[in-house]
XYZ file of N, CA and C in Angstrom:
216
model
N 200.547 224.488 -104.802
C 200.810 224.078 -103.500
C 199.610 224.125 -102.817
N 199.313 222.848 -101.878
C 198.135 222.663 -101.231
C 198.684 222.652 -99.654
N 197.559 223.094 -98.887
C 197.797 222.955 -97.260
C 198.107 221.635 -96.760
N 199.239 221.302 -96.366
C 199.082 220.253 -95.387
C 198.788 220.433 -93.814
N 199.070 221.879 -93.399
C 198.353 221.978 -91.933
C 198.567 223.582 -91.612
N 197.860 223.949 -90.782
C 198.049 225.288 -89.928
C 198.200 225.402 -88.543
N 199.003 226.212 -88.280
C 198.811 226.311 -86.613
C 199.455 227.810 -86.141
N 199.161 228.113 -84.988
C 199.665 228.970 -84.209
C 201.188 229.116 -83.488
N 201.594 227.634 -83.143
C 202.534 226.835 -82.386
C 203.696 227.022 -83.199
N 204.699 227.955 -82.989
C 205.986 228.124 -83.474
C 206.732 226.547 -83.428
N 206.807 226.141 -82.291
C 207.477 224.935 -82.371
C 207.044 223.858 -83.172
N 205.748 223.583 -83.163
C 205.238 222.674 -84.128
C 205.310 222.911 -85.619
N 205.349 223.875 -86.078
C 205.743 224.454 -87.474
C 207.073 224.275 -87.778
N 207.979 224.578 -86.502
C 209.260 224.329 -86.455
C 209.805 222.717 -86.839
N 209.116 222.024 -86.032
C 209.390 220.424 -86.065
C 208.895 219.818 -87.513
N 207.543 220.066 -87.992
C 206.960 219.677 -89.232
C 208.081 220.331 -90.360
N 208.495 221.779 -90.339
C 209.460 222.193 -91.453
C 210.543 221.179 -91.425
N 211.157 220.821 -90.420
C 212.525 219.772 -89.961
C 212.044 218.481 -90.586
N 210.796 217.838 -90.299
C 210.442 216.560 -90.675
C 210.583 216.285 -92.208
N 210.065 217.688 -92.968
C 209.496 217.555 -94.138
C 211.152 217.727 -94.965
N 211.975 218.904 -94.438
C 213.229 218.867 -95.016
C 214.073 217.129 -94.758
N 214.036 216.782 -93.806
C 214.581 215.350 -93.607
C 214.251 214.587 -94.673
N 212.797 214.529 -94.614
C 212.200 213.643 -95.825
C 212.450 213.934 -97.395
N 213.198 215.271 -97.562
C 213.287 215.773 -98.784
C 211.964 216.067 -99.529
N 210.985 216.489 -98.716
C 209.616 216.923 -99.101
C 209.616 218.415 -99.715
N 209.629 219.039 -100.648
C 209.587 220.531 -100.849
C 208.380 220.840 -100.330
N 208.706 222.325 -99.481
C 207.419 222.679 -99.197
C 207.607 224.398 -98.936
N 206.638 225.205 -98.382
C 206.731 226.441 -98.103
C 205.941 226.777 -96.798
N 206.693 227.322 -95.836
C 205.670 227.879 -94.495
C 205.162 229.304 -95.211
N 204.400 229.518 -94.927
C 203.268 230.826 -95.411
C 202.844 231.511 -94.427
N 202.736 232.849 -94.295
C 202.346 233.546 -93.301
C 203.151 233.810 -92.331
N 204.762 233.364 -92.346
C 205.527 233.539 -91.305
C 205.970 234.840 -91.000
N 205.736 235.374 -91.777
C 206.138 237.246 -91.139
C 204.806 237.912 -90.796
N 204.104 237.372 -90.612
C 202.701 237.928 -90.223
C 202.595 238.541 -88.870
N 203.251 238.193 -88.177
C 203.320 238.380 -86.809
C 203.335 239.737 -86.617
N 204.254 240.223 -87.445
C 204.714 241.989 -87.762
C 203.108 242.547 -87.801
N 202.383 242.381 -88.602
C 201.183 242.778 -88.647
C 200.186 242.600 -87.523
N 200.054 241.405 -86.471
C 199.138 241.184 -85.836
C 199.681 241.630 -84.546
N 201.073 242.186 -84.382
C 201.574 242.462 -82.965
C 202.259 241.558 -82.113
N 202.625 240.534 -82.914
C 203.495 239.356 -82.531
C 202.538 238.470 -81.524
N 201.435 238.764 -81.488
C 200.611 237.682 -80.382
C 200.035 236.505 -81.050
N 200.374 236.188 -82.333
C 200.313 234.882 -82.901
C 198.548 234.767 -83.354
N 198.015 235.608 -83.643
C 196.526 235.585 -83.993
C 196.462 234.877 -85.551
N 197.634 234.986 -86.312
C 197.487 234.324 -87.608
C 198.410 233.490 -87.905
N 197.338 232.241 -87.938
C 198.229 230.654 -88.125
C 199.088 230.732 -89.260
N 200.157 230.159 -89.215
C 201.399 229.795 -90.122
C 200.864 228.392 -91.076
N 200.830 228.405 -92.255
C 200.594 227.077 -92.869
C 201.833 226.781 -93.570
N 201.895 225.418 -93.465
C 202.887 224.490 -94.394
C 202.026 223.991 -95.718
N 202.483 224.662 -96.966
C 202.017 223.846 -98.162
C 203.080 223.465 -98.840
N 202.318 222.339 -99.554
C 203.299 221.286 -100.105
C 202.714 220.672 -101.737
N 203.543 220.557 -102.392
C 203.379 220.063 -103.656
C 202.011 219.242 -103.955
N 201.347 219.372 -104.444
C 200.164 218.348 -104.272
C 200.857 216.914 -104.697
N 201.521 216.514 -105.505
C 202.058 215.429 -106.083
C 202.989 214.840 -104.821
N 203.155 215.423 -103.785
C 203.829 215.244 -102.874
C 203.093 215.030 -101.645
N 201.911 215.667 -101.838
C 201.058 215.625 -100.408
C 200.452 214.471 -99.557
N 200.292 213.385 -100.279
C 200.117 212.129 -99.767
C 201.036 211.559 -99.065
N 202.578 211.867 -99.511
C 203.667 211.365 -98.620
C 203.778 212.333 -97.500
N 203.825 213.551 -97.445
C 203.716 214.336 -96.388
C 202.656 213.857 -95.249
N 201.704 213.716 -95.837
C 200.337 213.219 -94.812
C 200.888 212.277 -93.967
N 201.535 211.260 -95.176
C 201.655 210.092 -94.587
C 203.214 210.273 -93.275
N 203.836 210.827 -93.739
C 205.114 211.479 -92.813
C 204.479 211.952 -91.457
N 203.047 212.867 -91.634
C 202.572 213.420 -90.155
C 202.212 212.401 -89.402
N 201.408 211.287 -90.001
C 200.851 210.503 -89.306
C 201.786 209.473 -88.387
N 202.888 209.146 -88.969
C 203.942 208.327 -88.694
C 204.643 209.099 -87.468
N 204.382 210.396 -87.540
C 205.343 211.353 -86.165
C 203.987 211.679 -85.305
N 202.882 210.872 -85.459
C 201.892 211.008 -84.523
C 201.325 212.740 -84.492
N 201.391 213.001 -85.703
C 200.559 214.400 -85.876
C 199.555 214.198 -86.620
N 199.074 213.564 -86.905
C 198.041 213.409 -87.842
C 196.641 214.568 -87.385
N 196.286 214.504 -86.145
C 195.180 215.113 -85.858
C 195.720 216.789 -86.161
N 197.242 217.186 -86.528
C 196.952 218.308 -86.815
C 196.865 218.991 -88.474
N 196.716 217.672 -89.467
C 196.509 217.864 -90.860
C 195.203 218.636 -91.141
N 195.484 219.465 -92.023
C 194.259 220.337 -92.543
C 193.468 219.424 -93.239
């Protein structure tokens, strides 16, 4: 898995998760439960990881959604 993006913004992570699900791109949201360790202050960014074979497609999807500036 390769990193597509990382963010502390839970709404953005949720939106990108929905975009990838709708496009049928397998992915994994890493560090989702790390807020337990950092006291729920959002200090540890969540990462969206994608299969390397689908990374270009996922990046294109992000750019089409005008989220290219969020890419890792």
